[in-house]
mmCIF file of C-alpha atoms and ligand atoms in Angstrom:
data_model
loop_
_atom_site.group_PDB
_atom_site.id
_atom_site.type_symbol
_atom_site.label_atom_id
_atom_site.label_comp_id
_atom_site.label_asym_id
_atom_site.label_seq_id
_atom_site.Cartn_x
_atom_site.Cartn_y
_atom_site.Cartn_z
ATOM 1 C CA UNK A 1 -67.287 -10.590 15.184
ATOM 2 C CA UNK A 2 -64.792 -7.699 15.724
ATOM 3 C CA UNK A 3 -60.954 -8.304 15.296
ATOM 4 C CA UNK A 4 -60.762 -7.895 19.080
ATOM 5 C CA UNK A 5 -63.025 -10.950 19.324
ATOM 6 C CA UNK A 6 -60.327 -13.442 17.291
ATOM 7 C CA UNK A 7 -57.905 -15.244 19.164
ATOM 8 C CA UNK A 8 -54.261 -14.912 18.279
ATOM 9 C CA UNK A 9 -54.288 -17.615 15.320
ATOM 10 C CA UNK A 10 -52.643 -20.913 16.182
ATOM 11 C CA UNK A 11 -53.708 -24.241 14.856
ATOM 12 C CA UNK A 12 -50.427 -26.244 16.645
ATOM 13 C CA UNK A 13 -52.382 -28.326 19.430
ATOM 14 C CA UNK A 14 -50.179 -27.448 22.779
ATOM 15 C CA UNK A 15 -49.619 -31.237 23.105
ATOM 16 C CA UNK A 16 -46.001 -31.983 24.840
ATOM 17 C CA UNK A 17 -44.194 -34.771 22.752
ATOM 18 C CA UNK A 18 -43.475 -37.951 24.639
ATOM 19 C CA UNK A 19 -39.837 -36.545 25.555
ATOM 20 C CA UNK A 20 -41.196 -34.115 26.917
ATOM 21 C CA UNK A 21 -38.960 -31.356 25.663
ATOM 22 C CA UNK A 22 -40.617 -30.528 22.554
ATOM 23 C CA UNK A 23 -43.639 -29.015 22.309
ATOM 24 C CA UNK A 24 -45.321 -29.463 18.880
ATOM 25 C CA UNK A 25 -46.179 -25.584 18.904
ATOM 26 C CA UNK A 26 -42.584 -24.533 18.718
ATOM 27 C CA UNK A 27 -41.773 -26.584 16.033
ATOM 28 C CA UNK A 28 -41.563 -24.374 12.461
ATOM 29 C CA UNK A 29 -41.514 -20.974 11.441
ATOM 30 C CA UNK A 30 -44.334 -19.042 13.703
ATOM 31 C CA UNK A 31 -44.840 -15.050 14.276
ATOM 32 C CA UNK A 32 -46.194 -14.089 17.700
ATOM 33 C CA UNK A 33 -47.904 -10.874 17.981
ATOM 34 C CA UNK A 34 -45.517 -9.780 15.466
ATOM 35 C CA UNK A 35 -46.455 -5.807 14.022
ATOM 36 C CA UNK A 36 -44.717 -3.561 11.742
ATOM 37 C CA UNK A 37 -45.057 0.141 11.328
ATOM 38 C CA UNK A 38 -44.696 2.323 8.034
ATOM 39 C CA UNK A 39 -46.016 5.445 7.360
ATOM 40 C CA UNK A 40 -46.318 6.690 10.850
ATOM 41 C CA UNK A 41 -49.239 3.815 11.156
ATOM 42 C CA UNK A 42 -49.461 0.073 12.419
ATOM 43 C CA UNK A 43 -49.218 -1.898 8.843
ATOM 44 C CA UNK A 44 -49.062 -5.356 10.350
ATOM 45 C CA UNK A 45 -50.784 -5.162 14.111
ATOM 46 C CA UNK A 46 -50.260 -7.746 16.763
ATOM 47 C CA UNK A 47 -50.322 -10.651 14.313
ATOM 48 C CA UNK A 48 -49.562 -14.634 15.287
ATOM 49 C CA UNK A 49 -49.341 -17.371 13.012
ATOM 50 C CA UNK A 50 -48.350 -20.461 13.717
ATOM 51 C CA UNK A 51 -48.688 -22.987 10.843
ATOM 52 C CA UNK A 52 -48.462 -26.667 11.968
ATOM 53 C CA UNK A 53 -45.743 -28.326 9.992
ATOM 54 C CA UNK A 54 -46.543 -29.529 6.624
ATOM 55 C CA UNK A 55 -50.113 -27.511 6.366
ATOM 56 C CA UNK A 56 -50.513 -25.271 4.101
ATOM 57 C CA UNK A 57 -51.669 -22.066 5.184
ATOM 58 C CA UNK A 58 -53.908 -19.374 2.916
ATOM 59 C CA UNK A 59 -53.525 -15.312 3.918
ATOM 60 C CA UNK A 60 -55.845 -13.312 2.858
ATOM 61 C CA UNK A 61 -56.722 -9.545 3.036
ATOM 62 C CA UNK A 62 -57.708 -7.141 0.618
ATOM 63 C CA UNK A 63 -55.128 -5.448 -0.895
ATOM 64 C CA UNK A 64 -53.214 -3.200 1.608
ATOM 65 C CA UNK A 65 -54.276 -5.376 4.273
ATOM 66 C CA UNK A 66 -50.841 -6.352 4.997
ATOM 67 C CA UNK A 67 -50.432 -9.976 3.494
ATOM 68 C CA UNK A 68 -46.736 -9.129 1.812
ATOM 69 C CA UNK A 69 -45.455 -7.457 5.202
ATOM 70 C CA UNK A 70 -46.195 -10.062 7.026
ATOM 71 C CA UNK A 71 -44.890 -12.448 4.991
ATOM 72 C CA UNK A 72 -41.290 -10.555 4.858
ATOM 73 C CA UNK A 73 -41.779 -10.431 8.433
ATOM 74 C CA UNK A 74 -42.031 -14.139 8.349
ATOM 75 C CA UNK A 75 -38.967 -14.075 5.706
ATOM 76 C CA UNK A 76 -36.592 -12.518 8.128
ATOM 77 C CA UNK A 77 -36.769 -9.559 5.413
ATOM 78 C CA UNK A 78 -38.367 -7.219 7.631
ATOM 79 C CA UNK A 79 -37.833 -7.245 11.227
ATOM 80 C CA UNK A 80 -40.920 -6.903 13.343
ATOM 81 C CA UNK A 81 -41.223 -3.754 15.456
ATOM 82 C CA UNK A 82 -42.239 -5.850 18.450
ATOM 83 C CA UNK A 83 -43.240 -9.687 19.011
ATOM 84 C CA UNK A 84 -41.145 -12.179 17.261
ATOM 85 C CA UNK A 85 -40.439 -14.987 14.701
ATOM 86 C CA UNK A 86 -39.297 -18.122 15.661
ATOM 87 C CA UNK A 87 -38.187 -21.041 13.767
ATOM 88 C CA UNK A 88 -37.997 -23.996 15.724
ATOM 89 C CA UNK A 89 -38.434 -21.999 18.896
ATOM 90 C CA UNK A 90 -35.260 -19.510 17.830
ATOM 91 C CA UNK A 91 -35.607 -16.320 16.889
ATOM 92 C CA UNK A 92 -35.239 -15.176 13.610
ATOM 93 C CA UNK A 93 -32.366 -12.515 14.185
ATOM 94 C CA UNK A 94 -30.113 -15.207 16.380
ATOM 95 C CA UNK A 95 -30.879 -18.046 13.936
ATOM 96 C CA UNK A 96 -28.097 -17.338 10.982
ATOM 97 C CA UNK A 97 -28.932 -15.886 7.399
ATOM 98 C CA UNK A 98 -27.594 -18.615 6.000
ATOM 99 C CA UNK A 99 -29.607 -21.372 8.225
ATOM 100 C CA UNK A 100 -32.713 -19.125 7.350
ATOM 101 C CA UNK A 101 -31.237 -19.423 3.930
ATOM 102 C CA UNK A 102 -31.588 -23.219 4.092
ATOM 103 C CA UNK A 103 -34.603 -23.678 5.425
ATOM 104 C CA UNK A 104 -36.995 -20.577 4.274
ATOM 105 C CA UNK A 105 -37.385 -20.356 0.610
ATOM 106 C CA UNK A 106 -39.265 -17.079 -0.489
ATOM 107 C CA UNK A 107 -41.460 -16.363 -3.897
ATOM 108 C CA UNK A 108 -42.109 -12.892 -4.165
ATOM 109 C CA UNK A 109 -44.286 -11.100 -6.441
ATOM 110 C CA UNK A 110 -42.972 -10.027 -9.427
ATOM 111 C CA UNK A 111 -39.547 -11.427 -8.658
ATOM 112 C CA UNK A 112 -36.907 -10.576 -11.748
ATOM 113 C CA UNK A 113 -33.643 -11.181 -12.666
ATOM 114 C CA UNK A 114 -31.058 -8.456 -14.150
ATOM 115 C CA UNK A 115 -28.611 -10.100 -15.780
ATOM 116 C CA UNK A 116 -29.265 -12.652 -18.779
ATOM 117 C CA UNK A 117 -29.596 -15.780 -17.066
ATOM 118 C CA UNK A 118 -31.478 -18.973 -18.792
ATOM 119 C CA UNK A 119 -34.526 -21.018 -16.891
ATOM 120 C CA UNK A 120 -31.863 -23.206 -15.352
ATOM 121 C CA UNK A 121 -29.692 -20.894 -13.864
ATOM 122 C CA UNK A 122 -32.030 -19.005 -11.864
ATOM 123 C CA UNK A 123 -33.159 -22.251 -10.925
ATOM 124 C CA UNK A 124 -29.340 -23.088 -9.771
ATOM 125 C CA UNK A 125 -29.356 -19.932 -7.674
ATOM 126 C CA UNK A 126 -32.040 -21.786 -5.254
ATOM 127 C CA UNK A 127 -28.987 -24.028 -4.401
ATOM 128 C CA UNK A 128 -26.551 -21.153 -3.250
ATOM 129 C CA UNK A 129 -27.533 -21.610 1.023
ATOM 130 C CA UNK A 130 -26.663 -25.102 0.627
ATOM 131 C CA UNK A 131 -23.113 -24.237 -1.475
ATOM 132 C CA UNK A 132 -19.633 -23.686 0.078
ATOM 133 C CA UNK A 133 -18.112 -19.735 -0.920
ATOM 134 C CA UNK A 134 -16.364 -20.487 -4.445
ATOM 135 C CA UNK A 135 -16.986 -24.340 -4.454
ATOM 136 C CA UNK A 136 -18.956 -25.737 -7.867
ATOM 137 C CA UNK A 137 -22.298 -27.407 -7.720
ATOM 138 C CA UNK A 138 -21.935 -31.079 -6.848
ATOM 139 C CA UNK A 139 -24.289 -33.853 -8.064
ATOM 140 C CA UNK A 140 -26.580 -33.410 -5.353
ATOM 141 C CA UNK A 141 -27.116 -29.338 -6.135
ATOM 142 C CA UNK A 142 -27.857 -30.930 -10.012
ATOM 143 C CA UNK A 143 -29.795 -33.388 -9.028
ATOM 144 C CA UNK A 144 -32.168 -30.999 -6.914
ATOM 145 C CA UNK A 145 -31.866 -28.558 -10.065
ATOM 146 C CA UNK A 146 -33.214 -31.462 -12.137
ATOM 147 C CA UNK A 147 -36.227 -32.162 -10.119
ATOM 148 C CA UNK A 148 -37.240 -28.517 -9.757
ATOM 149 C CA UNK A 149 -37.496 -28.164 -12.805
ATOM 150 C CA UNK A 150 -38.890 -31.467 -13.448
ATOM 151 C CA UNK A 151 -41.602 -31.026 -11.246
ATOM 152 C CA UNK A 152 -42.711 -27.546 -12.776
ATOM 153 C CA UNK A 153 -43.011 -28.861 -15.808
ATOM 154 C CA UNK A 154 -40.080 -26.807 -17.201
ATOM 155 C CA UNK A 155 -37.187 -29.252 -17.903
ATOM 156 C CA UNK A 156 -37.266 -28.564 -22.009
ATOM 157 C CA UNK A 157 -37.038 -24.669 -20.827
ATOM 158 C CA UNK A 158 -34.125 -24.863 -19.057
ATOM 159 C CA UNK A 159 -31.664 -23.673 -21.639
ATOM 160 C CA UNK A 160 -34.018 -20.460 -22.551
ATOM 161 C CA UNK A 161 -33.290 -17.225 -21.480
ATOM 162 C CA UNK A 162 -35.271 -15.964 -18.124
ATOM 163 C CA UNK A 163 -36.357 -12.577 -20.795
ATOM 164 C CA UNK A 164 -37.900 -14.256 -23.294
ATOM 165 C CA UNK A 165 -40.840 -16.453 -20.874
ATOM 166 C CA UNK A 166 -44.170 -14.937 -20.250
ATOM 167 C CA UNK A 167 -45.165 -13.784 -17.249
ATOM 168 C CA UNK A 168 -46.433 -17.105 -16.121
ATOM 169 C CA UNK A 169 -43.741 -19.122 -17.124
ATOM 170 C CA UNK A 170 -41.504 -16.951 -14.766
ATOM 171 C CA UNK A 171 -43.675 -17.478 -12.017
ATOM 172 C CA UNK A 172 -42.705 -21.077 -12.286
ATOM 173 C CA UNK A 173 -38.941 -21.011 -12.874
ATOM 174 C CA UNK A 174 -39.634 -18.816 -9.405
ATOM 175 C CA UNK A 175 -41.651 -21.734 -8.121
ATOM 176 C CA UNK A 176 -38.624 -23.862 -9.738
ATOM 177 C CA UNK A 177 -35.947 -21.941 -7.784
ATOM 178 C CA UNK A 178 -37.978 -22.445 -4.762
ATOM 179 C CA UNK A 179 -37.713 -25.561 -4.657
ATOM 180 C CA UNK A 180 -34.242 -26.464 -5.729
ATOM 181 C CA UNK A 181 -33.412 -24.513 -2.393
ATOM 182 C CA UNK A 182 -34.919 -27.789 -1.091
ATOM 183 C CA UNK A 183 -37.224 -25.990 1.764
ATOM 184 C CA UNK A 184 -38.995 -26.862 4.896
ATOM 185 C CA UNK A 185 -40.800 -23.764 4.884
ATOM 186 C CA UNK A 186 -42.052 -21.764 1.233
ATOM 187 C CA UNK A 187 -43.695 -18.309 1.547
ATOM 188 C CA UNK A 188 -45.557 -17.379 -1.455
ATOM 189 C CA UNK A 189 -46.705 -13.853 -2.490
ATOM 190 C CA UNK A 190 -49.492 -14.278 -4.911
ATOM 191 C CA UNK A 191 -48.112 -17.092 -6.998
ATOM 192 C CA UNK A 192 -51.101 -17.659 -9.611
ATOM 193 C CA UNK A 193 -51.331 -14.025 -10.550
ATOM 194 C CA UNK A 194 -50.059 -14.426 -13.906
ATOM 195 C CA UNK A 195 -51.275 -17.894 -14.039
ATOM 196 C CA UNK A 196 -54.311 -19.211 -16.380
ATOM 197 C CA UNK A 197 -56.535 -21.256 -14.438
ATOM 198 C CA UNK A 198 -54.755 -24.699 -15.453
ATOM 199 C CA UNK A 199 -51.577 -23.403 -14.556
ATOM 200 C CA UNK A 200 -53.129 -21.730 -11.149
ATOM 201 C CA UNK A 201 -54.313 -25.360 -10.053
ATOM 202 C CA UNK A 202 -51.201 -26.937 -11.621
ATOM 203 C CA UNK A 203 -49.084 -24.675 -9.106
ATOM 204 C CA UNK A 204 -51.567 -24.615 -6.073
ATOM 205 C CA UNK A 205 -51.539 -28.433 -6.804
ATOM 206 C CA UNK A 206 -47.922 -29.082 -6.393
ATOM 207 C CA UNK A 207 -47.497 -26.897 -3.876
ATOM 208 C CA UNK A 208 -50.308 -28.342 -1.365
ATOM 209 C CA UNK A 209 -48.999 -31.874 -1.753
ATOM 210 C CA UNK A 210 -45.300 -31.144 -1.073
ATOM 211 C CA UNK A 211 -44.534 -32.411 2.210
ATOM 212 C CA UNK A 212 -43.474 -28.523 3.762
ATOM 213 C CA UNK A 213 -44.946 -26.060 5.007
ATOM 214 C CA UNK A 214 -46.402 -23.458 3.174
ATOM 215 C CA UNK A 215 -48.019 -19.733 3.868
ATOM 216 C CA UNK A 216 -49.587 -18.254 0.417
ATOM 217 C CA UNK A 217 -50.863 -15.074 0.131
ATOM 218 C CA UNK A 218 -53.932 -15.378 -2.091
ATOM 219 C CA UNK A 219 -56.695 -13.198 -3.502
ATOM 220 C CA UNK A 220 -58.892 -16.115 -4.826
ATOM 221 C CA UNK A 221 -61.199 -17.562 -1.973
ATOM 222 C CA UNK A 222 -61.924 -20.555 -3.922
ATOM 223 C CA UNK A 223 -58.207 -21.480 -4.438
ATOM 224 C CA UNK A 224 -57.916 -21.307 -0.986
ATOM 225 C CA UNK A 225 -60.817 -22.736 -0.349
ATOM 226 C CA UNK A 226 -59.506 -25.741 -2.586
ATOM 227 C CA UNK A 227 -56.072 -25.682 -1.490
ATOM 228 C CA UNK A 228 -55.461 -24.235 1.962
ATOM 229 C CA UNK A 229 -56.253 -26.675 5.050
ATOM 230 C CA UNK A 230 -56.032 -23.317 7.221
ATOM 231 C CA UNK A 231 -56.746 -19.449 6.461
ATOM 232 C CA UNK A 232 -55.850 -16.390 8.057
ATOM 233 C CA UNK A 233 -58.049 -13.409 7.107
ATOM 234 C CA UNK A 234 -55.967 -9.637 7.635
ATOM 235 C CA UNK A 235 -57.995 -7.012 7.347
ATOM 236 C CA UNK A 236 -56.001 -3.259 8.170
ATOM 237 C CA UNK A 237 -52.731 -5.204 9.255
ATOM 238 C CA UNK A 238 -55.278 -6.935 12.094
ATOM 239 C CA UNK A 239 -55.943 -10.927 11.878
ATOM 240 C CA UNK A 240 -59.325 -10.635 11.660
ATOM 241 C CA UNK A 241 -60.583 -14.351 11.534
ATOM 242 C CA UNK A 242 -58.816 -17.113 11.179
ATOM 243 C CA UNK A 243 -59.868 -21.329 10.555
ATOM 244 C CA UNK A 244 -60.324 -23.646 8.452
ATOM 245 C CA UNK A 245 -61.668 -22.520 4.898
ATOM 246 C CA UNK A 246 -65.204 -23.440 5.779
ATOM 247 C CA UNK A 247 -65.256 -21.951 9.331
ATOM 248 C CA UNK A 248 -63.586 -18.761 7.874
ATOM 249 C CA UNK A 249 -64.890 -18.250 4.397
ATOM 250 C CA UNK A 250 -68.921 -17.211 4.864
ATOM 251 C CA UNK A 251 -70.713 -14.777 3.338
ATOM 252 C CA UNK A 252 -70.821 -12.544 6.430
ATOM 253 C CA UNK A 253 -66.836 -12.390 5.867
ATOM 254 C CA UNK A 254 -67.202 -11.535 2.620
ATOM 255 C CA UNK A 255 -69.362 -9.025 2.998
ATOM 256 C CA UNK A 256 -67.623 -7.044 6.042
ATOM 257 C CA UNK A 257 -63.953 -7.711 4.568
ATOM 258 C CA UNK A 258 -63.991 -7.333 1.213
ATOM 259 C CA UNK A 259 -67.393 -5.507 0.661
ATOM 260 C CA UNK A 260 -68.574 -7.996 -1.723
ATOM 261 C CA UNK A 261 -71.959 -10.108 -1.524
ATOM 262 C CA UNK A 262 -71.250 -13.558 -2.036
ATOM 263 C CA UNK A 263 -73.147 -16.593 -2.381
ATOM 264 C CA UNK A 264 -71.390 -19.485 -0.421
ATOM 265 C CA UNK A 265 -72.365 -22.648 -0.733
ATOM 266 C CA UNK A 266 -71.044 -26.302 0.459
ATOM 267 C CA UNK A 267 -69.295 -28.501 -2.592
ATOM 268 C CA UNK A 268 -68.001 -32.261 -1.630
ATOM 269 C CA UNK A 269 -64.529 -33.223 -3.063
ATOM 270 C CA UNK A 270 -63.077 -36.391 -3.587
ATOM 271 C CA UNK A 271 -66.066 -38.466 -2.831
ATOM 272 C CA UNK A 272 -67.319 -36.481 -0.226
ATOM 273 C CA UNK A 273 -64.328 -36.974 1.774
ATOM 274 C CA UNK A 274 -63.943 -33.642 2.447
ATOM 275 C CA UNK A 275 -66.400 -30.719 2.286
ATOM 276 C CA UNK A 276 -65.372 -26.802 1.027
ATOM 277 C CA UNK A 277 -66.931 -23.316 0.588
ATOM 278 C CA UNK A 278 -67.505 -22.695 -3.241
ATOM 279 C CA UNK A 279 -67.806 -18.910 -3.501
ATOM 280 C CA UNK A 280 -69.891 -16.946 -6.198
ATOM 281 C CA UNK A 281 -69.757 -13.319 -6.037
ATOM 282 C CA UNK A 282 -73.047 -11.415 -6.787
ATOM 283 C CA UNK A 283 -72.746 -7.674 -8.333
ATOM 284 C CA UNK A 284 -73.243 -4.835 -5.852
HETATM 285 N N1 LIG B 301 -42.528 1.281 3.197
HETATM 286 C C1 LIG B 301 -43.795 1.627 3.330
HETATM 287 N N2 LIG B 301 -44.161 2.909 3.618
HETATM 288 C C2 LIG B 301 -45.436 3.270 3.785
HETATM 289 N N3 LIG B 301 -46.465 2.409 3.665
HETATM 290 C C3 LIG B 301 -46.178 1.132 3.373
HETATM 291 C C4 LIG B 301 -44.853 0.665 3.191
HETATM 292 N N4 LIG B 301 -44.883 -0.655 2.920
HETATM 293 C C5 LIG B 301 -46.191 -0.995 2.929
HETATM 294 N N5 LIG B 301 -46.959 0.067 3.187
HETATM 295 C C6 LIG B 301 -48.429 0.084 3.304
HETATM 296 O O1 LIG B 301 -48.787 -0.967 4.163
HETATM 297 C C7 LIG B 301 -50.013 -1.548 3.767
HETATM 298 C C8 LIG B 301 -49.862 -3.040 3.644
HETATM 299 O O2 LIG B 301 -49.106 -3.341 2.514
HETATM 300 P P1 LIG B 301 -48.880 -4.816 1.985
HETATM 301 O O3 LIG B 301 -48.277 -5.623 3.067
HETATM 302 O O4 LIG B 301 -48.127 -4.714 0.705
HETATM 303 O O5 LIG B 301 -50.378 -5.306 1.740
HETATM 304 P P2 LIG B 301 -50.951 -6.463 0.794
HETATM 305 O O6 LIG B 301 -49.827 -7.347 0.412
HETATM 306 O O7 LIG B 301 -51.999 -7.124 1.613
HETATM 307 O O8 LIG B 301 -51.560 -5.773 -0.399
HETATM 308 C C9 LIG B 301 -50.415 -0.857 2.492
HETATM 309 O O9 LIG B 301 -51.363 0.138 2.793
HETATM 310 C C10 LIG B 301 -49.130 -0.221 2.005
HETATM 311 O O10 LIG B 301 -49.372 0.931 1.269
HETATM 312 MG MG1 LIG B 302 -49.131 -7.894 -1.419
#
């Protein structure tokens, strides 16, 4: 399969809802044929993704491939060079930054703060979109507060300073922020990097069963595998196969992306209800 063989990768079934007004397929945050340019070359080329609402969505790419472009693309952090970003059918750039604001919440990499701030006031900044210039959080902005932090297992942290966590417990209070912006969409950059493997399917956990939308960038096949109900494979800033976890992940893949050999095999979760690709790499 070459890249030119893939078709442009969207999983929203053209269905017209009964109204018909709406289709399905512009509802969300999608990027048609969106590419980005640095360094005198194509970074991000000719790109579409267009997650069905409430799936979560795996990217994945060697390093360099592109994954954190297009995800800033996606952000409304970087603008695309052509194609475009849409959320609910709008365009990014005439949909407002603070609408984005509301509705995008973004985890980057190695996200940090500058000032001294504890757990529970970075958390608090998540609530700014949804806070009126000067006006002090109301019961509803402390409420969400309470539950991010609830649900990232971080409620005794919140009085500690942001400096003083580990690396991991960071990436939470990120996850944490996240959340209290109270999203419909979450991009994630690499969220389990720091993460020991309880904490990685703690997070990946959590952030499957919320009930938004949700485009990780990942490096581990078998969290995505586990987690993801679609993946999008960049190779050179190119989508360069895209599926379901089993239709995408296969040795052959692995082998031409990533220039690994790989053993992939079929495991049954929950009772067989579902099948998945369980990946062992093999040494070169
Ligand atoms: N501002 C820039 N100038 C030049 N090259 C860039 C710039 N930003 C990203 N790149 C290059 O674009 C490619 C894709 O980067 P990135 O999206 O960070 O990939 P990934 O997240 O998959 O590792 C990399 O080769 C990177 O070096
Ligand atoms: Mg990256």
């Amino acid at each position: 399969m070459t890249p030119d063989d893939v078709t442009p990768y969207d999983m929203t079934p053209d269905d017209v809802a009964p109204d018909g007004m709406t289709s399905h397929a512009e509802l969300g945050l999608r990027a048609d044929r969106v590419t980005r340019e640095a360094g005198g070359r194509l970074i991000v080329d000719g790109v579409t993704l267009a997650p069905p609402p409430g799936s979560t969505v795996g990217l994945l790419g060697p390093n360099g491939s592109g994954k954190s472009t297009l995800l800033r693309i996606l952000a409304g952090v970087l603008a695309p060079a052509s194609g475009v970003v849409t959320l609910d059918g709008d365009p990014l750039r005439d949909v407002g930054r603070r609408t984005v604001a509301r509705r995008v919440a973004v985890v980057d990499q190695d996200a940090t703060t500058q000032v001294e701030l504890s757990v529970e006031e970075v958390v608090r900044l998540g609530r700014i979109p949804h806070r009126r210039a000067w006006s002090p959080s109301t019961a509803q902005d402390e409420e969400a507060v309470r539950e991010a932090l609830t649900r990232t297992g971080l409620s005794d942290r919140a009085a500690q300073s942001w400096h003083t966590l580990s690396g991991g417990e960071r990436q939470r209070v990120q996850i944490a922020r996240a959340l209290a912006q109270a999203p419909q969409e979450l991009l994630l950059d690499e969220p389990t990097n720091h993460l020991d493997i309880q904490h990685q399917l703690d997070l990946l956990s959590l952030v499957a069963d919320l009930p938004l939308t949700s485009v990780i960038a990942l490096h581990d096949l078998n969290l995505a595998a586990m987690f993801c109900d679609h993946v999008l494979v960049l190779r050179e800033g190119v989508a360069h196969a895209s599926g379901t976890p089993s239709e995408v992940i296969t040795e052959e893949l692995i082998a031409k992306v990533y220039g690994v050999r790989a053993v992939v095999t079929t495991l049954a979760d929950e009772g067989e209800r579902f099948t998945r690709p369980s990946i062992r790499f093999l040494r070169n």
